[in-house]
Every structure is written in C-alpha cells, then in structure tokens.
C-alpha cells in the first residue's frame, strides 16, 4: 500500500509540475506572439522594468520558438499519459475538446509559419495573410475559452 | 535562361519586345520574367564602373513616382504620442538618402586605391534578401516576396508599424504617415502610414522590361540574372580586378551583389551612415537563429512521448509490485 501511495504522490507532483509548465509556456507564447506586432513599444509595455526585451522582435521570436518546442513536448506528454493511464477514469469534457481543437489549429498554423520562415519557401501573399489572421484568431479564441474555463471552473477532463 | 543580362545585351536581344513579341519568345526577357522556380533573380553592381551620375536615381523616381504616397493632411492625432509622424511629402526632392519618395541613392566614399585617393560612388537600395526578414516577419503579410526574389510592400495592406524597418539589417523601408489602410481602421491607436522601398520595378519585370535603374545606367554598372550565375559572374569579376564581394553571404545571402576594388570594411568606414543611409558592414543571417530551433520542435514531441512512456512504465511496475504484496 505504501508503494502505491508514493506512486500516486509522485504522479500528482509530476502532473502539477507539467500543468505549471503548460500555463507558463502558454503565457510566454501569447506574450511573445502578440509581440510580433509592433505594439509593446508604442504602448509603453516594454518600458515596464523587466519587459524591455518585448520590444526586440528577434528576442520575442526566439522565445516564441523555444515556447513552441516546449508546448509540443508538453502536449505530446499529456496526450500519451491520458490515453495510457487516465482514459478509463476520465473523459474529455466539452470545453476540453474545444480547447484541444483550438490548440491543434494553433499548432498547425504555427508549423506553417515555421516552414514559411525558411529560405526560398514562398507561400502566396494571400495564403500568408490568411495564415496570419487564422493564427491570431485561433489564439484569441483559445485565450477567451481558457478565461471562461477559469472563471466557471471547467476542467479539461471529467470523472466518468 | 542561363545568361546574365546587362542593359546592352538586354537591349540587343530584348528590343524585339518593343515590337510586341511575347516575352517568352525572347531568351533574355524570359530569364527576367520566368526565372527558374528554384532560383531568384539577382543584380550585380560593379562599383568600379559607377561614376555617380545619378541617372539611376532619376530613372527610379520617374518610373516609380506613380507608386509614391499622397498623404491626407492633417494627420490623425496619434495616441499615445510616442508614435511620431513621419512626413516626407514636403521633402520629396531629397535624394541623398532613402525616403518614401526616394528608393535609391548614391553613397560616396573616399578611399585609397594603389595609394591614390579615389572617390567611389555606390548605388544603394533594397538588398532583396534571399530570406528577407521584412517579408517573413511582417505581422500582416503586407510585405511579399515574389518567386523571382523581389521583396515588395503592398501599400494597400501595410499599416506602417515599421517592424520591417526594425528587422531590416540595412534600415531600408521608410515610412510615410497619413496614407494607407490604417486611416480606415483605428488611425489614432494603430498603424502610422505605409512603408516604402525599392520593389526592383516588379511591374516592369512582369512586362519583360528591365528595372529602371539598370535600364538608365550609361555605364552598365548593373547586371541582372539568375542568382547562381550572378554569383559566378561576381567571383569572376572580383578575381579580375582583385576585388571584394558584398551581398553573397550577408544576412544569409541577398539578391544584390556588390563587387568593389577595395575591401568593404574600408568602404563602410568611408561612407556616411545613419537613418536611410545603409551601412556596408558584415551581417550574420538574422533569420537563422530561430530557424535552427525548428529541429527542437521535431525532437520535443518525441521527448514528451518518452517522458510519458517512462511514467507509464514506472506506474505499471509499481502496480505490479503492489499486487504481488497484496
């Protein structure tokens, strides 16, 4: 019984650490993502001590890319863990599906951005505009849905 | 394809286009209008030939004046006032730097060649990078790269946020306030006009003609052609004059290649630099740092799966031990 109790505590601790990492990653992704628009300097946000780096497009882009790699790792971890360990006990909630679909859209459009930024990859201007608007639109919807879930205490999964 | 096109050779073969023949029937013009999909068109500028007459600057202004901004005044009040008005409409005759009304200017450098003080003149305009940060990082898609390697800014979409200028290693795009899409959205709070720069006469090239600066040059300073061949020609020329090359590797490679009889470090020290006056210093590949992280994005999900697999394994091991004890 003792072994099981230790295992459960370790698992909970690991899950909590993953959750914090996920929230932090999403926060920095959103922060640096919006920083791709020239707004932080104009609106004095980069004047706040410690936020000066937000005015540097190269830094925000680099942090955004690091965040993207982290997010992909965390999402892969969460999905595999859910399928292998938690699926029998928990089912994905409606808001969980909604957030999952939005996140998938953000990841897919993000991948296209990464491809676009390589040399000699020329997407049509119309496609790039659609990509910009859809990535931004998906992120804003994702953040609003997360805000709703935070206020109304909606979880990704519910007990079956 | 397979050949470079100087003004003279273009005219020899391409004058036929004036007679109304389709561009595709002219080998030289075809190289300009239909470059290999995998290659971009580059220009070679032989600095030793330039006499600084300014014919290219004049031709650029004449040819592109219909693209110049016609701002509405008074300009909208900016909020917050950190966003400053950038107005060149009353200074349209400025030719000693890049402005929204002057996309090409001549830089002067006094240098010593074989111990003799020599004045070199260098036509400066957009470098048309192979992987242009202005295009790739434009948050709205207003800056575009054409398949023939031209970078251009769409004045109907640009909001004038000037990010393209901030990420350009050479400070090329220049802003004009009071014009463009931002006036129809939130003119006081977002945007600040339109960014303007050399579009290497994309419309002339589409029509099978040469860019105005190449066409007008009396000294044949510039040559245009597929990038690999222009690079070859630049190396050949550099070898012949014991010269130096700029633009081949700068910022990961550009489509504007300069060949100079003196090292570019010397030229960079000798030219006047500042806003709208680009340098000639070395530039590392600005896009590469983050692009190199793409590999991490491929590895990260695998690492995530591996971490989850380790957890699942530990969990099942401990469950088995627990069962055994019970």
Tab-separated table of C-alpha atoms in Angstrom:
chain	number	residue	atom	x	y	z
A	1	UNK	CA	0.000	0.000	0.000
A	2	UNK	CA	2.899	2.281	0.830
A	3	UNK	CA	4.364	1.849	-2.655
A	4	UNK	CA	1.033	2.776	-4.240
A	5	UNK	CA	0.756	5.876	-2.049
A	6	UNK	CA	4.244	7.021	-3.068
A	7	UNK	CA	3.450	6.368	-6.711
A	8	UNK	CA	0.266	8.429	-6.510
A	9	UNK	CA	2.071	11.328	-4.813
A	10	UNK	CA	4.870	11.288	-7.395
A	11	UNK	CA	2.360	11.182	-10.203
A	12	UNK	CA	0.380	14.096	-8.747
A	13	UNK	CA	3.562	16.087	-8.253
A	14	UNK	CA	4.649	15.406	-11.831
A	15	UNK	CA	1.228	16.347	-13.163
A	16	UNK	CA	1.247	19.581	-11.182
A	17	UNK	CA	4.724	20.456	-12.473
A	18	UNK	CA	3.555	19.735	-16.036
A	19	UNK	CA	0.479	21.904	-15.521
A	20	UNK	CA	2.555	24.825	-14.268
A	21	UNK	CA	4.926	24.368	-17.171
A	22	UNK	CA	1.989	24.302	-19.601
A	23	UNK	CA	0.462	27.504	-18.140
A	24	UNK	CA	3.833	29.277	-18.166
A	25	UNK	CA	4.536	28.171	-21.733
A	26	UNK	CA	1.103	29.342	-22.950
A	27	UNK	CA	1.621	32.658	-21.138
A	28	UNK	CA	5.000	33.308	-22.759
A	29	UNK	CA	3.774	32.064	-26.140
A	30	UNK	CA	0.875	34.524	-26.013
A	31	UNK	CA	3.093	37.337	-24.746
A	32	UNK	CA	5.748	36.849	-27.422
A	33	UNK	CA	3.147	36.041	-30.078
A	34	UNK	CA	1.418	39.395	-29.589
A	35	UNK	CA	4.929	40.868	-29.519
A	36	UNK	CA	5.230	40.009	-33.208
A	37	UNK	CA	3.034	43.053	-33.743
A	38	UNK	CA	4.729	46.392	-33.089
A	39	UNK	CA	2.603	47.246	-30.042
A	40	UNK	CA	4.665	46.825	-26.889
A	41	UNK	CA	6.947	49.777	-27.536
A	42	UNK	CA	4.175	52.003	-28.827
A	43	UNK	CA	2.043	51.315	-25.769
A	44	UNK	CA	4.924	51.608	-23.246
A	45	UNK	CA	4.624	47.955	-22.123
A	46	UNK	CA	8.290	47.389	-22.855
A	47	UNK	CA	9.076	50.326	-20.555
A	48	UNK	CA	7.987	48.243	-17.535
A	49	UNK	CA	11.151	47.088	-15.748
A	50	UNK	CA	11.979	43.550	-16.840
A	51	UNK	CA	9.862	43.773	-20.005
A	52	UNK	CA	12.296	45.709	-22.175
A	53	UNK	CA	13.074	42.569	-24.178
A	54	UNK	CA	9.484	42.601	-25.503
A	55	UNK	CA	10.434	45.478	-27.815
A	56	UNK	CA	13.069	43.340	-29.544
A	57	UNK	CA	11.439	41.369	-32.360
A	58	UNK	CA	14.379	38.949	-32.635
A	59	UNK	CA	14.226	38.070	-28.925
A	60	UNK	CA	10.448	37.616	-28.881
A	61	UNK	CA	10.665	35.435	-31.978
A	62	UNK	CA	13.365	33.266	-30.418
A	63	UNK	CA	11.411	32.873	-27.157
A	64	UNK	CA	8.278	32.078	-29.191
A	65	UNK	CA	10.147	29.285	-30.994
A	66	UNK	CA	11.519	27.875	-27.691
A	67	UNK	CA	7.980	28.023	-26.299
A	68	UNK	CA	6.632	26.221	-29.368
A	69	UNK	CA	9.076	23.347	-28.831
A	70	UNK	CA	8.150	23.155	-25.131
A	71	UNK	CA	4.433	23.277	-25.889
A	72	UNK	CA	4.733	20.446	-28.409
A	73	UNK	CA	6.604	18.343	-25.838
A	74	UNK	CA	4.060	19.028	-23.076
A	75	UNK	CA	1.071	18.357	-25.353
A	76	UNK	CA	2.603	15.063	-26.532
A	77	UNK	CA	3.245	14.074	-22.893
A	78	UNK	CA	-0.322	14.937	-21.819
A	79	UNK	CA	-1.954	13.090	-24.734
A	80	UNK	CA	0.068	9.884	-24.242
A	81	UNK	CA	-0.470	9.964	-20.491
A	82	UNK	CA	-4.224	10.455	-20.910
A	83	UNK	CA	-4.566	7.639	-23.425
A	84	UNK	CA	-2.423	5.158	-21.460
A	85	UNK	CA	-3.315	5.969	-17.849
A	86	UNK	CA	-6.344	8.201	-17.415
A	87	UNK	CA	-8.730	7.338	-20.225
A	88	UNK	CA	-10.674	4.734	-18.241
A	89	UNK	CA	-11.226	7.031	-15.291
A	90	UNK	CA	-11.687	10.349	-17.041
A	91	UNK	CA	-13.418	11.550	-20.184
A	92	UNK	CA	-12.554	14.691	-22.128
A	93	UNK	CA	-15.068	17.457	-21.366
A	94	UNK	CA	-16.795	19.626	-23.964
A	95	UNK	CA	-14.502	22.565	-23.135
A	96	UNK	CA	-11.578	20.115	-23.205
A	97	UNK	CA	-12.442	19.140	-26.789
A	98	UNK	CA	-12.953	22.781	-27.719
A	99	UNK	CA	-9.571	23.801	-26.291
A	100	UNK	CA	-7.924	20.760	-27.867
A	101	UNK	CA	-9.274	21.639	-31.324
A	102	UNK	CA	-8.235	25.279	-30.942
A	103	UNK	CA	-4.770	24.240	-29.760
A	104	UNK	CA	-4.460	21.868	-32.709
A	105	UNK	CA	-5.334	24.747	-35.062
A	106	UNK	CA	-2.769	26.992	-33.368
A	107	UNK	CA	-0.091	24.297	-33.640
A	108	UNK	CA	-0.862	23.560	-37.317
A	109	UNK	CA	-0.856	27.221	-38.372
A	110	UNK	CA	2.280	27.708	-36.235
A	111	UNK	CA	4.040	24.876	-38.066
A	112	UNK	CA	3.181	26.564	-41.364
A	113	UNK	CA	4.717	29.799	-40.025
A	114	UNK	CA	7.920	27.961	-39.129
A	115	UNK	CA	8.073	26.457	-42.637
A	116	UNK	CA	7.379	29.854	-44.218
A	117	UNK	CA	10.317	31.399	-42.385
A	118	UNK	CA	12.848	29.126	-44.054
A	119	UNK	CA	14.692	30.487	-47.097
A	120	UNK	CA	13.254	30.048	-50.578
A	121	UNK	CA	9.878	28.963	-49.198
A	122	UNK	CA	7.487	31.265	-50.995
A	123	UNK	CA	3.847	30.963	-49.943
A	124	UNK	CA	1.378	33.113	-51.841
A	125	UNK	CA	0.722	36.504	-50.211
A	126	UNK	CA	-2.991	35.658	-49.879
A	127	UNK	CA	-2.157	32.440	-48.053
A	128	UNK	CA	0.219	34.282	-45.690
A	129	UNK	CA	-2.464	36.846	-44.852
A	130	UNK	CA	-4.970	34.019	-44.178
A	131	UNK	CA	-2.330	32.284	-42.043
A	132	UNK	CA	-1.667	35.448	-40.016
A	133	UNK	CA	-5.333	36.109	-39.384
A	134	UNK	CA	-6.224	32.490	-38.579
A	135	UNK	CA	-3.275	32.052	-36.154
A	136	UNK	CA	-4.184	35.287	-34.361
A	137	UNK	CA	-7.928	34.467	-34.397
A	138	UNK	CA	-7.357	30.963	-33.017
A	139	UNK	CA	-5.094	32.255	-30.250
A	140	UNK	CA	-7.563	34.936	-29.200
A	141	UNK	CA	-10.438	32.409	-29.154
A	142	UNK	CA	-8.266	29.936	-27.224
A	143	UNK	CA	-7.418	32.570	-24.602
A	144	UNK	CA	-11.084	33.610	-24.263
A	145	UNK	CA	-12.206	29.969	-23.860
A	146	UNK	CA	-9.489	29.479	-21.232
A	147	UNK	CA	-10.686	32.576	-19.403
A	148	UNK	CA	-14.248	31.181	-19.446
A	149	UNK	CA	-12.967	27.840	-18.104
A	150	UNK	CA	-11.004	29.590	-15.370
A	151	UNK	CA	-13.992	31.663	-14.246
A	152	UNK	CA	-16.513	28.810	-14.377
A	153	UNK	CA	-14.036	26.149	-13.151
A	154	UNK	CA	-14.310	23.948	-16.238
A	155	UNK	CA	-11.710	21.202	-16.460
A	156	UNK	CA	-10.146	19.503	-19.478
A	157	UNK	CA	-11.482	16.152	-18.246
A	158	UNK	CA	-14.346	14.950	-16.024
A	159	UNK	CA	-14.663	11.745	-13.994
A	160	UNK	CA	-16.518	9.093	-15.994
B	1	UNK	CA	17.957	31.153	-69.327
B	2	UNK	CA	21.489	30.518	-68.370
B	3	UNK	CA	22.787	34.001	-69.092
B	4	UNK	CA	23.209	37.288	-67.324
B	5	UNK	CA	21.602	40.325	-68.789
B	6	UNK	CA	23.294	43.680	-68.847
B	7	UNK	CA	21.493	46.691	-70.187
B	8	UNK	CA	23.267	46.421	-73.526
B	9	UNK	CA	22.804	42.705	-74.045
B	10	UNK	CA	19.204	43.001	-72.932
B	11	UNK	CA	18.586	45.704	-75.487
B	12	UNK	CA	20.324	43.690	-78.208
B	13	UNK	CA	18.104	40.689	-77.680
B	14	UNK	CA	15.208	42.252	-75.859
B	15	UNK	CA	14.491	45.281	-78.051
B	16	UNK	CA	12.321	42.900	-80.018
B	17	UNK	CA	9.891	43.043	-77.137
B	18	UNK	CA	9.141	46.612	-78.118
B	19	UNK	CA	7.838	45.236	-81.370
B	20	UNK	CA	5.234	43.442	-79.375
B	21	UNK	CA	6.596	39.907	-79.320
B	22	UNK	CA	5.684	37.796	-76.354
B	23	UNK	CA	8.292	37.924	-73.627
B	24	UNK	CA	8.611	34.165	-73.596
B	25	UNK	CA	9.976	34.184	-77.122
B	26	UNK	CA	12.993	36.237	-76.066
B	27	UNK	CA	15.622	34.288	-74.203
B	28	UNK	CA	16.891	37.284	-72.229
B	29	UNK	CA	13.450	38.592	-71.356
B	30	UNK	CA	12.332	35.093	-70.475
B	31	UNK	CA	15.149	34.888	-67.963
B	32	UNK	CA	13.767	38.018	-66.354
B	33	UNK	CA	10.084	37.134	-66.449
B	34	UNK	CA	10.265	33.396	-65.866
B	35	UNK	CA	13.241	32.595	-63.694
B	36	UNK	CA	13.837	29.047	-62.634
B	37	UNK	CA	11.433	28.356	-59.770
B	38	UNK	CA	14.348	27.366	-57.613
B	39	UNK	CA	16.471	30.389	-58.372
B	40	UNK	CA	15.926	34.028	-57.707
B	41	UNK	CA	16.968	36.920	-59.889
B	42	UNK	CA	19.919	38.860	-58.550
B	43	UNK	CA	21.668	42.034	-59.620
B	44	UNK	CA	25.399	42.549	-59.776
B	45	UNK	CA	26.717	46.056	-59.151
B	46	UNK	CA	30.249	46.742	-60.302
B	47	UNK	CA	31.233	49.644	-58.063
B	48	UNK	CA	34.364	50.383	-60.105
B	49	UNK	CA	32.147	51.297	-63.075
B	50	UNK	CA	29.828	53.701	-61.242
B	51	UNK	CA	30.505	57.379	-61.960
B	52	UNK	CA	27.811	58.652	-59.594
B	53	UNK	CA	25.925	60.484	-62.354
B	54	UNK	CA	22.591	59.835	-60.641
B	55	UNK	CA	20.854	58.620	-63.813
B	56	UNK	CA	19.623	55.573	-61.896
B	57	UNK	CA	18.173	57.755	-59.121
B	58	UNK	CA	16.347	59.926	-61.641
B	59	UNK	CA	15.067	56.925	-63.584
B	60	UNK	CA	13.862	55.280	-60.385
B	61	UNK	CA	11.889	58.387	-59.425
B	62	UNK	CA	10.421	58.823	-62.896
B	63	UNK	CA	9.390	55.205	-63.208
B	64	UNK	CA	8.038	54.747	-59.712
B	65	UNK	CA	6.516	58.154	-58.996
B	66	UNK	CA	3.023	56.736	-59.565
B	67	UNK	CA	3.646	54.476	-56.549
B	68	UNK	CA	4.618	57.328	-54.238
B	69	UNK	CA	2.331	58.232	-51.316
B	70	UNK	CA	-0.204	61.015	-51.480
B	71	UNK	CA	-0.934	61.554	-47.791
B	72	UNK	CA	-4.070	63.118	-46.372
B	73	UNK	CA	-3.458	66.102	-44.159
B	74	UNK	CA	-3.881	66.955	-41.340
B	75	UNK	CA	-2.593	63.654	-39.997
B	76	UNK	CA	-4.653	61.851	-37.354
B	77	UNK	CA	-3.622	62.628	-33.779
B	78	UNK	CA	-1.533	59.697	-32.537
B	79	UNK	CA	-2.230	58.106	-29.189
B	80	UNK	CA	-0.043	57.640	-27.279
B	81	UNK	CA	2.148	60.397	-28.648
B	82	UNK	CA	5.190	58.117	-28.713
B	83	UNK	CA	4.127	57.214	-32.255
B	84	UNK	CA	5.683	60.051	-34.221
B	85	UNK	CA	4.528	61.401	-37.554
B	86	UNK	CA	6.883	60.554	-40.411
B	87	UNK	CA	6.214	63.026	-43.199
B	88	UNK	CA	8.347	63.265	-46.324
B	89	UNK	CA	5.670	64.719	-48.567
B	90	UNK	CA	7.206	68.210	-48.341
B	91	UNK	CA	10.726	66.848	-48.871
B	92	UNK	CA	10.169	64.808	-51.998
B	93	UNK	CA	13.289	66.203	-53.634
B	94	UNK	CA	15.639	64.699	-51.029
B	95	UNK	CA	17.958	62.342	-52.900
B	96	UNK	CA	20.858	61.931	-50.501
B	97	UNK	CA	19.161	59.173	-48.508
B	98	UNK	CA	16.316	56.663	-48.717
B	99	UNK	CA	12.866	58.155	-48.164
B	100	UNK	CA	9.328	57.086	-49.117
B	101	UNK	CA	9.910	59.223	-52.220
B	102	UNK	CA	13.452	58.118	-52.984
B	103	UNK	CA	14.128	54.401	-53.121
B	104	UNK	CA	17.664	54.595	-54.472
B	105	UNK	CA	20.506	56.973	-53.688
B	106	UNK	CA	24.216	57.270	-54.328
B	107	UNK	CA	26.652	56.853	-51.473
B	108	UNK	CA	30.101	58.431	-51.670
B	109	UNK	CA	33.340	57.002	-50.309
B	110	UNK	CA	36.813	58.497	-50.440
B	111	UNK	CA	39.280	55.627	-50.355
B	112	UNK	CA	42.841	54.913	-51.375
B	113	UNK	CA	43.379	52.649	-54.372
B	114	UNK	CA	47.042	51.861	-55.080
B	115	UNK	CA	47.978	54.733	-52.815
B	116	UNK	CA	45.851	57.166	-54.769
B	117	UNK	CA	42.871	58.925	-53.161
B	118	UNK	CA	39.810	57.863	-55.166
B	119	UNK	CA	36.157	58.772	-54.883
B	120	UNK	CA	33.890	55.737	-55.251
B	121	UNK	CA	30.151	56.011	-55.698
B	122	UNK	CA	27.779	53.253	-54.714
B	123	UNK	CA	24.105	52.990	-55.732
B	124	UNK	CA	22.169	51.894	-52.630
B	125	UNK	CA	18.682	50.452	-52.471
B	126	UNK	CA	16.933	47.389	-51.038
B	127	UNK	CA	19.227	44.341	-50.997
B	128	UNK	CA	16.282	41.965	-51.754
B	129	UNK	CA	17.490	39.308	-49.326
B	130	UNK	CA	17.140	35.643	-50.244
B	131	UNK	CA	15.259	35.141	-46.966
B	132	UNK	CA	14.019	38.672	-46.278
B	133	UNK	CA	13.232	39.429	-42.609
B	134	UNK	CA	10.982	42.325	-43.697
B	135	UNK	CA	8.765	39.884	-45.594
B	136	UNK	CA	8.989	36.871	-43.328
B	137	UNK	CA	8.344	38.805	-40.119
B	138	UNK	CA	5.689	41.252	-41.367
B	139	UNK	CA	2.789	40.623	-38.975
B	140	UNK	CA	0.124	41.271	-41.621
B	141	UNK	CA	1.545	39.793	-44.777
B	142	UNK	CA	1.822	43.261	-46.328
B	143	UNK	CA	5.424	42.613	-47.342
B	144	UNK	CA	5.718	39.965	-50.022
B	145	UNK	CA	8.479	38.036	-51.680
B	146	UNK	CA	7.907	37.182	-55.308
B	147	UNK	CA	9.211	33.949	-56.786
B	148	UNK	CA	11.820	35.927	-58.698
B	149	UNK	CA	13.297	37.107	-55.405
B	150	UNK	CA	11.803	40.597	-55.310
B	151	UNK	CA	10.659	41.838	-51.911
B	152	UNK	CA	7.911	44.404	-52.097
B	153	UNK	CA	5.480	46.049	-49.719
B	154	UNK	CA	1.811	46.175	-50.658
B	155	UNK	CA	0.715	49.781	-49.968
B	156	UNK	CA	-2.945	48.703	-49.781
B	157	UNK	CA	-2.323	46.367	-46.837
B	158	UNK	CA	0.623	47.909	-44.968
B	159	UNK	CA	-0.292	49.617	-41.689
B	160	UNK	CA	3.059	51.367	-41.283
B	161	UNK	CA	4.034	49.745	-37.990
B	162	UNK	CA	7.632	49.873	-39.210
B	163	UNK	CA	8.532	46.380	-37.985
B	164	UNK	CA	10.079	45.745	-41.405
B	165	UNK	CA	12.424	48.671	-40.791
B	166	UNK	CA	13.275	47.401	-37.304
B	167	UNK	CA	14.224	43.936	-38.568
B	168	UNK	CA	15.950	45.087	-41.763
B	169	UNK	CA	19.719	44.941	-41.253
B	170	UNK	CA	20.110	47.900	-43.625
B	171	UNK	CA	17.315	50.249	-42.461
B	172	UNK	CA	15.739	50.200	-45.917
B	173	UNK	CA	11.919	50.586	-45.657
B	174	UNK	CA	10.858	54.161	-44.923
B	175	UNK	CA	7.531	55.319	-43.504
B	176	UNK	CA	5.085	57.937	-44.723
B	177	UNK	CA	2.284	58.892	-42.337
B	178	UNK	CA	-1.240	59.809	-43.450
B	179	UNK	CA	-1.686	57.200	-46.137
B	180	UNK	CA	-2.953	53.630	-46.328
B	181	UNK	CA	-5.280	51.201	-44.637
B	182	UNK	CA	-4.725	52.395	-41.050
B	183	UNK	CA	-6.764	55.512	-41.840
B	184	UNK	CA	-9.840	53.264	-42.254
B	185	UNK	CA	-9.311	51.242	-39.055
B	186	UNK	CA	-8.144	52.973	-35.875
B	187	UNK	CA	-5.957	55.824	-37.155
B	188	UNK	CA	-5.338	57.253	-33.663
B	189	UNK	CA	-4.391	53.988	-31.996
B	190	UNK	CA	-2.885	51.560	-34.511
B	191	UNK	CA	-0.658	51.896	-37.557
B	192	UNK	CA	1.077	55.011	-38.763
B	193	UNK	CA	1.031	55.044	-42.567
B	194	UNK	CA	2.742	52.870	-45.151
B	195	UNK	CA	6.325	51.661	-45.542
B	196	UNK	CA	8.012	52.301	-48.894
B	197	UNK	CA	11.116	50.863	-50.518
B	198	UNK	CA	12.571	49.636	-53.804
B	199	UNK	CA	10.437	46.921	-55.397
B	200	UNK	CA	13.073	46.393	-58.118
B	201	UNK	CA	10.449	47.577	-60.639
B	202	UNK	CA	8.489	44.331	-60.277
B	203	UNK	CA	5.865	45.631	-62.702
B	204	UNK	CA	8.487	46.419	-65.354
B	205	UNK	CA	9.956	42.945	-64.929
B	206	UNK	CA	6.473	41.406	-65.243
B	207	UNK	CA	6.190	43.258	-68.547
B	208	UNK	CA	9.508	41.851	-69.745
B	209	UNK	CA	11.442	45.060	-69.161
B	210	UNK	CA	14.457	45.784	-67.027
B	211	UNK	CA	14.294	47.675	-63.724
B	212	UNK	CA	14.588	51.423	-64.381
B	213	UNK	CA	17.958	51.814	-62.617
B	214	UNK	CA	19.547	49.120	-64.778
B	215	UNK	CA	17.962	50.413	-67.960
B	216	UNK	CA	19.070	54.022	-67.383
B	217	UNK	CA	22.666	53.410	-66.331
B	218	UNK	CA	25.059	54.772	-69.004
B	219	UNK	CA	27.969	52.742	-67.581
B	220	UNK	CA	26.330	49.321	-67.356
B	221	UNK	CA	27.069	49.198	-63.648
B	222	UNK	CA	24.309	46.679	-63.042
B	223	UNK	CA	23.649	43.225	-64.460
B	224	UNK	CA	20.604	41.105	-63.700
B	225	UNK	CA	20.198	37.349	-63.980
B	226	UNK	CA	19.557	34.109	-62.086
B	227	UNK	CA	21.343	34.296	-58.728
B	228	UNK	CA	23.765	31.362	-59.175
B	229	UNK	CA	25.037	32.868	-62.411
B	230	UNK	CA	25.301	36.361	-60.949
B	231	UNK	CA	27.333	34.910	-58.086
B	232	UNK	CA	29.626	33.185	-60.590
B	233	UNK	CA	29.998	36.423	-62.508
B	234	UNK	CA	30.708	38.355	-59.297
B	235	UNK	CA	33.515	35.946	-58.405
B	236	UNK	CA	34.953	36.185	-61.893
B	237	UNK	CA	34.869	39.976	-61.771
B	238	UNK	CA	36.341	40.059	-58.260
B	239	UNK	CA	39.179	37.823	-59.451
B	240	UNK	CA	39.815	40.012	-62.486
B	241	UNK	CA	40.034	43.265	-60.516
B	242	UNK	CA	41.432	41.662	-57.369
B	243	UNK	CA	38.275	42.921	-55.676
B	244	UNK	CA	35.787	42.084	-52.969
B	245	UNK	CA	32.188	40.866	-52.841
B	246	UNK	CA	29.309	42.077	-50.666
B	247	UNK	CA	25.812	40.579	-50.527
B	248	UNK	CA	26.622	36.972	-51.319
B	249	UNK	CA	26.559	35.799	-47.713
B	250	UNK	CA	25.386	38.871	-45.809
B	251	UNK	CA	22.158	38.151	-43.940
B	252	UNK	CA	22.259	34.617	-45.323
B	253	UNK	CA	22.585	35.913	-48.892
B	254	UNK	CA	20.975	38.738	-50.818
B	255	UNK	CA	19.939	39.329	-54.395
B	256	UNK	CA	22.034	42.475	-54.645
B	257	UNK	CA	25.690	41.656	-55.087
B	258	UNK	CA	28.333	44.393	-54.993
B	259	UNK	CA	31.871	43.982	-56.305
B	260	UNK	CA	34.366	46.593	-55.127
B	261	UNK	CA	38.068	47.222	-55.811
B	262	UNK	CA	38.569	47.954	-52.082
B	263	UNK	CA	37.530	45.903	-49.038
B	264	UNK	CA	34.007	46.603	-47.835
B	265	UNK	CA	35.317	47.260	-44.299
B	266	UNK	CA	37.111	50.278	-45.763
B	267	UNK	CA	34.082	51.351	-47.758
B	268	UNK	CA	31.883	51.017	-44.681
B	269	UNK	CA	34.205	53.309	-42.742
B	270	UNK	CA	34.277	55.824	-45.581
B	271	UNK	CA	30.553	56.175	-46.270
B	272	UNK	CA	28.128	58.348	-44.375
B	273	UNK	CA	25.761	56.121	-42.400
B	274	UNK	CA	22.599	56.804	-40.451
B	275	UNK	CA	18.848	56.801	-40.914
B	276	UNK	CA	18.050	55.986	-44.526
B	277	UNK	CA	21.776	55.604	-45.222
B	278	UNK	CA	22.617	51.890	-45.035
B	279	UNK	CA	25.990	50.539	-43.961
B	280	UNK	CA	28.248	48.098	-45.777
B	281	UNK	CA	29.279	46.088	-42.709
B	282	UNK	CA	29.069	42.324	-42.320
B	283	UNK	CA	25.639	40.963	-41.389
B	284	UNK	CA	25.020	37.493	-39.971
B	285	UNK	CA	21.959	35.517	-41.052
B	286	UNK	CA	19.293	37.187	-38.944
B	287	UNK	CA	16.610	34.571	-39.580
B	288	UNK	CA	18.861	31.595	-38.833
B	289	UNK	CA	18.915	31.682	-35.012
B	290	UNK	CA	15.243	30.883	-34.567
B	291	UNK	CA	15.060	28.763	-37.731
B	292	UNK	CA	17.683	26.471	-36.193
B	293	UNK	CA	15.223	25.793	-33.374
B	294	UNK	CA	12.919	24.002	-35.809
B	295	UNK	CA	14.870	20.805	-35.080
B	296	UNK	CA	13.969	21.198	-31.397
B	297	UNK	CA	10.304	21.365	-32.423
B	298	UNK	CA	10.648	17.957	-34.080
B	299	UNK	CA	12.507	16.439	-31.116
B	300	UNK	CA	10.277	17.962	-28.386
B	301	UNK	CA	7.157	15.811	-29.028
B	302	UNK	CA	9.357	12.689	-29.069
B	303	UNK	CA	10.858	13.754	-25.730
B	304	UNK	CA	7.319	14.316	-24.402
B	305	UNK	CA	6.263	10.837	-25.534
B	306	UNK	CA	9.404	9.323	-23.983
B	307	UNK	CA	8.739	11.090	-20.650
B	308	UNK	CA	5.141	9.863	-20.652
B	309	UNK	CA	6.291	6.319	-21.528
B	310	UNK	CA	8.715	6.380	-18.583
B	311	UNK	CA	5.902	7.453	-16.280
B	312	UNK	CA	3.593	4.732	-17.599
B	313	UNK	CA	6.332	2.124	-17.153
B	314	UNK	CA	7.030	3.246	-13.556
B	315	UNK	CA	3.338	3.244	-12.795
B	316	UNK	CA	2.765	-0.290	-14.104
B	317	UNK	CA	5.903	-1.583	-12.316
B	318	UNK	CA	4.680	-0.161	-9.020
B	319	UNK	CA	1.161	-1.500	-9.609
B	320	UNK	CA	2.566	-4.976	-10.231
B	321	UNK	CA	4.663	-4.833	-7.032
B	322	UNK	CA	1.609	-3.703	-5.093
B	323	UNK	CA	-0.432	-6.606	-6.469
B	324	UNK	CA	2.345	-9.034	-5.531
B	325	UNK	CA	2.384	-7.749	-1.920
B	326	UNK	CA	-1.404	-7.965	-1.637
